[in-house]
Amino acid sequence: MPRGSLRRGSHLKPTPSMSSTNRGKGRESLDIYPTPAWAVRRLLDVVDFKGGRWLEPCAGDGAIIKAVSRSDVRWSAVEIREECKQLLEGTPGVASVKIGDFRERLSQCREEEGTRPFSLALTNPPFSLALECITLCLQLADQVAMLLRLDFLGTEDRSTLMRKHCPDVYVLPNRPSFTDGTRTDSNEYGWFVWDSARLGSSGRLQVLPTTPVEVRCPKKPQCPVTSSPAPGAVGPDSKADCPLCGKRVRITKRGFHARHAGNGRLSGNALLVNEMRFSITS
């Protein structure tokens, strides 16, 4: 999760904080930053987790659960927000939903079910509470997989865990977006995977395959006119009919047609996108 965000599984008292996704903007506790499905799938492409009972201790709206979509998995979900209960209960594969602070719920689960009733704990925890979440999940699951900023490897507070119980780290080469799919986070992320029974001061480091931009940012479709121009078509006076809106477009630089990229603005009779000017002519 972006630094300072205190959504699912957070302190119950609202606390203004700073997010690495939106620097300088105050955040409130219980914000939800859904994990993009592509980020989950990159991990599952290379790590073969066994099925059975899986735990999502910071479930939110169930984004990770939906992204997994395996018939051999039955989920136990923990979420702090009461309004998410019905949504989670209706998510395929979810066997149980508990509402409350994950620290209280996981401690209760350990007392009721003993050591490691789950084969995997998989989540994207609040960064400020990640160490607590990992410590509890290692007592409840055979394997633990957490999506974390790569700088989680540092700091003295976490060094004891890293020296004694070092995880394997699977790096996402593309930064994820935890907002609307158009703005990526300002930090690098990876999946940290622990085997609860394996202690050691070293782990595996692997860079995962890249994910195409059209998968990562589905809200930014390319305009066929400017994304794949014919050879020699782009010039000072190049024009084309956009097949999406029917407008005659004068292309001054190769790039996205602002009307369909969603990140442009009108300026007189021109569309401006990332300092590229597209003149609309009749």
GROMACS .gro file of C-alpha atoms in nm:
model
  282
    1MET     CA    1   0.000   0.000   0.000
    2PRO     CA    2   0.109   0.360  -0.048
    3ARG     CA    3   0.298   0.489   0.253
    4GLY     CA    4   0.084   0.628   0.530
    5SER     CA    5  -0.247   0.497   0.397
    6LEU     CA    6  -0.446   0.345   0.680
    7ARG     CA    7  -0.731   0.174   0.507
    8ARG     CA    8  -0.839  -0.188   0.565
    9GLY     CA    9  -0.702  -0.327   0.886
   10SER     CA   10  -0.592   0.013   1.008
   11HIS     CA   11  -0.622   0.201   1.334
   12LEU     CA   12  -0.986   0.278   1.398
   13LYS     CA   13  -0.920   0.644   1.474
   14PRO     CA   14  -0.901   0.857   1.155
   15THR     CA   15  -0.552   0.994   1.109
   16PRO     CA   16  -0.447   1.240   0.836
   17SER     CA   17  -0.152   1.098   0.649
   18MET     CA   18   0.059   1.136   0.338
   19SER     CA   19   0.038   0.900   0.044
   20SER     CA   20   0.323   0.833  -0.196
   21THR     CA   21   0.062   0.818  -0.471
   22ASN     CA   22  -0.053   1.175  -0.408
   23ARG     CA   23   0.222   1.367  -0.233
   24GLY     CA   24   0.100   1.660  -0.031
   25LYS     CA   25  -0.260   1.547  -0.013
   26GLY     CA   26  -0.410   1.447   0.321
   27ARG     CA   27  -0.553   1.095   0.340
   28GLU     CA   28  -0.801   0.958   0.588
   29SER     CA   29  -0.795   0.621   0.754
   30LEU     CA   30  -0.997   0.337   0.600
   31ASP     CA   31  -0.917   0.452   0.247
   32ILE     CA   32  -0.914   0.161   0.003
   33TYR     CA   33  -0.645   0.127  -0.262
   34PRO     CA   34  -0.745  -0.180  -0.467
   35THR     CA   35  -0.460  -0.397  -0.589
   36PRO     CA   36  -0.461  -0.417  -0.970
   37ALA     CA   37  -0.536  -0.765  -1.099
   38TRP     CA   38  -0.237  -0.771  -1.333
   39ALA     CA   39   0.001  -0.733  -1.037
   40VAL     CA   40  -0.148  -1.040  -0.870
   41ARG     CA   41  -0.134  -1.245  -1.188
   42ARG     CA   42   0.235  -1.169  -1.243
   43LEU     CA   43   0.310  -1.337  -0.909
   44LEU     CA   44   0.085  -1.637  -0.976
   45ASP     CA   45   0.251  -1.686  -1.315
   46VAL     CA   46   0.582  -1.775  -1.149
   47VAL     CA   47   0.494  -1.908  -0.802
   48ASP     CA   48   0.287  -2.225  -0.773
   49PHE     CA   49   0.100  -2.187  -0.444
   50LYS     CA   50  -0.088  -2.494  -0.329
   51GLY     CA   51  -0.465  -2.467  -0.301
   52GLY     CA   52  -0.679  -2.511   0.009
   53ARG     CA   53  -0.765  -2.241   0.262
   54TRP     CA   54  -0.625  -1.898   0.179
   55LEU     CA   55  -0.637  -1.591   0.401
   56GLU     CA   56  -0.686  -1.228   0.290
   57PRO     CA   57  -0.636  -1.027   0.612
   58CYS     CA   58  -0.688  -0.683   0.449
   59ALA     CA   59  -0.955  -0.775   0.197
   60GLY     CA   60  -1.101  -0.437   0.109
   61ASP     CA   61  -1.348  -0.486  -0.174
   62GLY     CA   62  -1.198  -0.826  -0.266
   63ALA     CA   63  -0.971  -0.713  -0.551
   64ILE     CA   64  -0.699  -0.973  -0.479
   65ILE     CA   65  -0.953  -1.251  -0.426
   66LYS     CA   66  -1.117  -1.176  -0.761
   67ALA     CA   67  -0.782  -1.161  -0.938
   68VAL     CA   68  -0.681  -1.510  -0.815
   69SER     CA   69  -0.998  -1.686  -0.937
   70ARG     CA   70  -0.895  -2.046  -0.856
   71SER     CA   71  -1.148  -2.322  -0.804
   72ASP     CA   72  -0.921  -2.507  -0.559
   73VAL     CA   73  -0.906  -2.216  -0.315
   74ARG     CA   74  -1.148  -2.126  -0.036
   75TRP     CA   75  -1.095  -1.782   0.111
   76SER     CA   76  -1.123  -1.644   0.462
   77ALA     CA   77  -1.146  -1.266   0.438
   78VAL     CA   78  -1.089  -1.006   0.708
   79GLU     CA   79  -1.195  -0.646   0.648
   80ILE     CA   80  -1.234  -0.351   0.882
   81ARG     CA   81  -1.521  -0.183   0.696
   82GLU     CA   82  -1.869  -0.317   0.768
   83GLU     CA   83  -2.000  -0.196   0.432
   84CYS     CA   84  -1.770  -0.441   0.250
   85LYS     CA   85  -1.917  -0.748   0.420
   86GLN     CA   86  -2.200  -0.814   0.177
   87LEU     CA   87  -1.976  -0.757  -0.124
   88LEU     CA   88  -1.714  -1.001   0.007
   89GLU     CA   89  -1.972  -1.263   0.098
   90GLY     CA   90  -2.097  -1.252  -0.260
   91THR     CA   91  -1.750  -1.297  -0.409
   92PRO     CA   92  -1.692  -1.646  -0.559
   93GLY     CA   93  -1.460  -1.859  -0.349
   94VAL     CA   94  -1.511  -1.672  -0.022
   95ALA     CA   95  -1.603  -1.913   0.259
   96SER     CA   96  -1.603  -1.670   0.552
   97VAL     CA   97  -1.589  -1.297   0.620
   98LYS     CA   98  -1.488  -1.137   0.949
   99ILE     CA   99  -1.527  -0.765   1.009
  100GLY     CA  100  -1.279  -0.588   1.235
  101ASP     CA  101  -0.917  -0.485   1.283
  102PHE     CA  102  -0.699  -0.757   1.130
  103ARG     CA  103  -0.476  -0.767   1.441
  104GLU     CA  104  -0.767  -0.859   1.662
  105ARG     CA  105  -0.923  -1.100   1.413
  106LEU     CA  106  -0.599  -1.284   1.334
  107SER     CA  107  -0.509  -1.317   1.702
  108GLN     CA  108  -0.856  -1.461   1.763
  109CYS     CA  109  -0.813  -1.703   1.472
  110ARG     CA  110  -0.480  -1.825   1.611
  111GLU     CA  111  -0.642  -1.895   1.949
  112GLU     CA  112  -0.938  -2.079   1.792
  113GLU     CA  113  -0.765  -2.274   1.514
  114GLY     CA  114  -0.408  -2.315   1.631
  115THR     CA  115  -0.093  -2.286   1.421
  116ARG     CA  116  -0.111  -2.244   1.045
  117PRO     CA  117  -0.462  -2.351   0.945
  118PHE     CA  118  -0.411  -2.174   0.609
  119SER     CA  119  -0.189  -2.276   0.320
  120LEU     CA  120  -0.136  -1.913   0.211
  121ALA     CA  121  -0.192  -1.559   0.338
  122LEU     CA  122  -0.203  -1.318   0.044
  123THR     CA  123  -0.259  -0.944   0.078
  124ASN     CA  124  -0.154  -0.584   0.016
  125PRO     CA  125  -0.125  -0.448   0.370
  126PRO     CA  126  -0.111  -0.089   0.493
  127PHE     CA  127   0.260  -0.007   0.480
  128SER     CA  128   0.276   0.127   0.835
  129LEU     CA  129   0.122  -0.195   0.971
  130ALA     CA  130   0.290  -0.441   0.735
  131LEU     CA  131   0.537  -0.580   0.989
  132GLU     CA  132   0.255  -0.661   1.232
  133CYS     CA  133   0.055  -0.822   0.954
  134ILE     CA  134   0.349  -1.036   0.842
  135THR     CA  135   0.427  -1.150   1.197
  136LEU     CA  136   0.069  -1.262   1.257
  137CYS     CA  137   0.030  -1.428   0.917
  138LEU     CA  138   0.351  -1.630   0.962
  139GLN     CA  139   0.180  -1.795   1.259
  140LEU     CA  140  -0.134  -1.870   1.059
  141ALA     CA  141  -0.022  -1.978   0.710
  142ASP     CA  142   0.234  -2.211   0.553
  143GLN     CA  143   0.329  -1.934   0.309
  144VAL     CA  144   0.283  -1.557   0.325
  145ALA     CA  145   0.282  -1.327   0.022
  146MET     CA  146   0.264  -0.949   0.064
  147LEU     CA  147   0.272  -0.672  -0.194
  148LEU     CA  148   0.513  -0.414  -0.051
  149ARG     CA  149   0.733  -0.125  -0.150
  150LEU     CA  150   1.086  -0.243  -0.218
  151ASP     CA  151   1.222  -0.014   0.051
  152PHE     CA  152   1.052  -0.244   0.302
  153LEU     CA  153   1.383  -0.432   0.290
  154GLY     CA  154   1.549  -0.145   0.475
  155THR     CA  155   1.526   0.017   0.821
  156GLU     CA  156   1.652  -0.110   1.154
  157ASP     CA  157   1.301  -0.198   1.276
  158ARG     CA  158   1.261  -0.465   1.008
  159SER     CA  159   1.623  -0.584   1.001
  160THR     CA  160   1.567  -0.852   1.267
  161LEU     CA  161   1.295  -1.015   1.059
  162MET     CA  162   1.503  -0.991   0.740
  163ARG     CA  163   1.810  -1.151   0.896
  164LYS     CA  164   1.620  -1.430   1.067
  165HIS     CA  165   1.340  -1.495   0.818
  166CYS     CA  166   1.435  -1.345   0.483
  167PRO     CA  167   1.168  -1.365   0.211
  168ASP     CA  168   1.193  -1.429  -0.160
  169VAL     CA  169   1.125  -1.104  -0.346
  170TYR     CA  170   0.951  -1.088  -0.684
  171VAL     CA  171   0.992  -0.742  -0.830
  172LEU     CA  172   0.721  -0.578  -1.041
  173PRO     CA  173   0.906  -0.394  -1.321
  174ASN     CA  174   0.597  -0.177  -1.379
  175ARG     CA  175   0.472   0.052  -1.104
  176PRO     CA  176   0.113  -0.028  -1.004
  177SER     CA  177  -0.169   0.224  -0.978
  178PHE     CA  178  -0.382   0.208  -0.664
  179THR     CA  179  -0.623   0.480  -0.776
  180ASP     CA  180  -0.797   0.510  -1.113
  181GLY     CA  181  -0.553   0.315  -1.328
  182THR     CA  182  -0.404   0.627  -1.487
  183ARG     CA  183  -0.156   0.746  -1.222
  184THR     CA  184   0.108   0.502  -1.102
  185ASP     CA  185   0.252   0.505  -0.753
  186SER     CA  186   0.577   0.694  -0.691
  187ASN     CA  187   0.755   0.387  -0.551
  188GLU     CA  188   0.873   0.051  -0.682
  189TYR     CA  189   0.688  -0.258  -0.560
  190GLY     CA  190   0.739  -0.630  -0.532
  191TRP     CA  191   0.582  -0.941  -0.384
  192PHE     CA  192   0.756  -1.058  -0.066
  193VAL     CA  193   0.701  -1.431  -0.015
  194TRP     CA  194   0.784  -1.615   0.306
  195ASP     CA  195   0.783  -1.990   0.368
  196SER     CA  196   0.683  -2.008   0.733
  197ALA     CA  197   0.890  -2.321   0.800
  198ARG     CA  198   1.208  -2.194   0.631
  199LEU     CA  199   1.435  -1.973   0.835
  200GLY     CA  200   1.740  -1.807   0.686
  201SER     CA  201   1.922  -1.482   0.624
  202SER     CA  202   1.899  -1.493   0.244
  203GLY     CA  203   1.623  -1.529  -0.013
  204ARG     CA  204   1.562  -1.535  -0.386
  205LEU     CA  205   1.535  -1.218  -0.597
  206GLN     CA  206   1.350  -1.234  -0.928
  207VAL     CA  207   1.224  -0.962  -1.161
  208LEU     CA  208   0.880  -1.052  -1.294
  209PRO     CA  209   0.780  -1.011  -1.661
  210THR     CA  210   0.658  -0.671  -1.773
  211THR     CA  211   0.288  -0.605  -1.828
  212PRO     CA  212   0.166  -0.424  -2.143
  213VAL     CA  213   0.036  -0.072  -2.085
  214GLU     CA  214  -0.304  -0.158  -2.232
  215VAL     CA  215  -0.344  -0.417  -1.953
  216ARG     CA  216  -0.215  -0.189  -1.678
  217CYS     CA  217  -0.403   0.123  -1.792
  218PRO     CA  218  -0.726   0.010  -1.960
  219LYS     CA  219  -0.877   0.358  -1.915
  220LYS     CA  220  -0.629   0.510  -2.159
  221PRO     CA  221  -0.716   0.358  -2.501
  222GLN     CA  222  -0.513   0.462  -2.802
  223CYS     CA  223  -0.673   0.646  -3.091
  224PRO     CA  224  -0.613   0.442  -3.411
  225VAL     CA  225  -0.531   0.761  -3.602
  226THR     CA  226  -0.229   0.861  -3.396
  227SER     CA  227  -0.118   0.534  -3.237
  228SER     CA  228  -0.047   0.357  -3.567
  229PRO     CA  229  -0.004   0.620  -3.842
  230ALA     CA  230   0.087   0.512  -4.192
  231PRO     CA  231   0.455   0.558  -4.292
  232GLY     CA  232   0.516   0.922  -4.375
  233ALA     CA  233   0.171   1.027  -4.251
  234VAL     CA  234   0.298   1.237  -3.963
  235GLY     CA  235   0.416   1.580  -4.069
  236PRO     CA  236   0.351   1.951  -4.015
  237ASP     CA  237   0.027   1.939  -4.216
  238SER     CA  238  -0.080   1.578  -4.165
  239LYS     CA  239  -0.454   1.521  -4.131
  240ALA     CA  240  -0.670   1.217  -4.068
  241ASP     CA  241  -1.030   1.130  -3.992
  242CYS     CA  242  -1.056   0.982  -3.646
  243PRO     CA  243  -1.260   0.659  -3.677
  244LEU     CA  244  -1.376   0.696  -3.316
  245CYS     CA  245  -1.528   1.044  -3.327
  246GLY     CA  246  -1.532   1.128  -3.697
  247LYS     CA  247  -1.341   1.454  -3.653
  248ARG     CA  248  -1.076   1.565  -3.898
  249VAL     CA  249  -0.751   1.574  -3.697
  250ARG     CA  250  -0.434   1.758  -3.793
  251ILE     CA  251  -0.150   1.564  -3.629
  252THR     CA  252   0.147   1.775  -3.523
  253LYS     CA  253   0.318   1.503  -3.320
  254ARG     CA  254   0.270   1.131  -3.292
  255GLY     CA  255   0.086   1.034  -2.975
  256PHE     CA  256  -0.259   0.998  -2.821
  257HIS     CA  257  -0.567   1.172  -2.955
  258ALA     CA  258  -0.672   1.373  -2.649
  259ARG     CA  259  -1.047   1.321  -2.689
  260HIS     CA  260  -1.001   0.947  -2.635
  261ALA     CA  261  -0.695   0.941  -2.408
  262GLY     CA  262  -0.890   1.119  -2.136
  263ASN     CA  263  -0.593   1.331  -2.033
  264GLY     CA  264  -0.621   1.627  -2.271
  265ARG     CA  265  -0.790   1.965  -2.259
  266LEU     CA  266  -0.957   2.192  -2.511
  267SER     CA  267  -0.784   2.518  -2.598
  268GLY     CA  268  -0.975   2.710  -2.861
  269ASN     CA  269  -0.993   2.485  -3.164
  270ALA     CA  270  -0.711   2.261  -3.047
  271LEU     CA  271  -0.673   1.964  -2.816
  272LEU     CA  272  -0.364   1.967  -2.594
  273VAL     CA  273  -0.212   1.644  -2.463
  274ASN     CA  274   0.117   1.638  -2.274
  275GLU     CA  275   0.232   1.951  -2.462
  276MET     CA  276   0.130   1.798  -2.798
  277ARG     CA  277  -0.115   2.006  -2.997
  278PHE     CA  278  -0.390   1.849  -3.210
  279SER     CA  279  -0.585   2.094  -3.425
  280ILE     CA  280  -0.945   2.002  -3.503
  281THR     CA  281  -1.048   2.118  -3.849
  282SER     CA  282  -1.380   2.079  -4.031
   0.00000   0.00000   0.00000
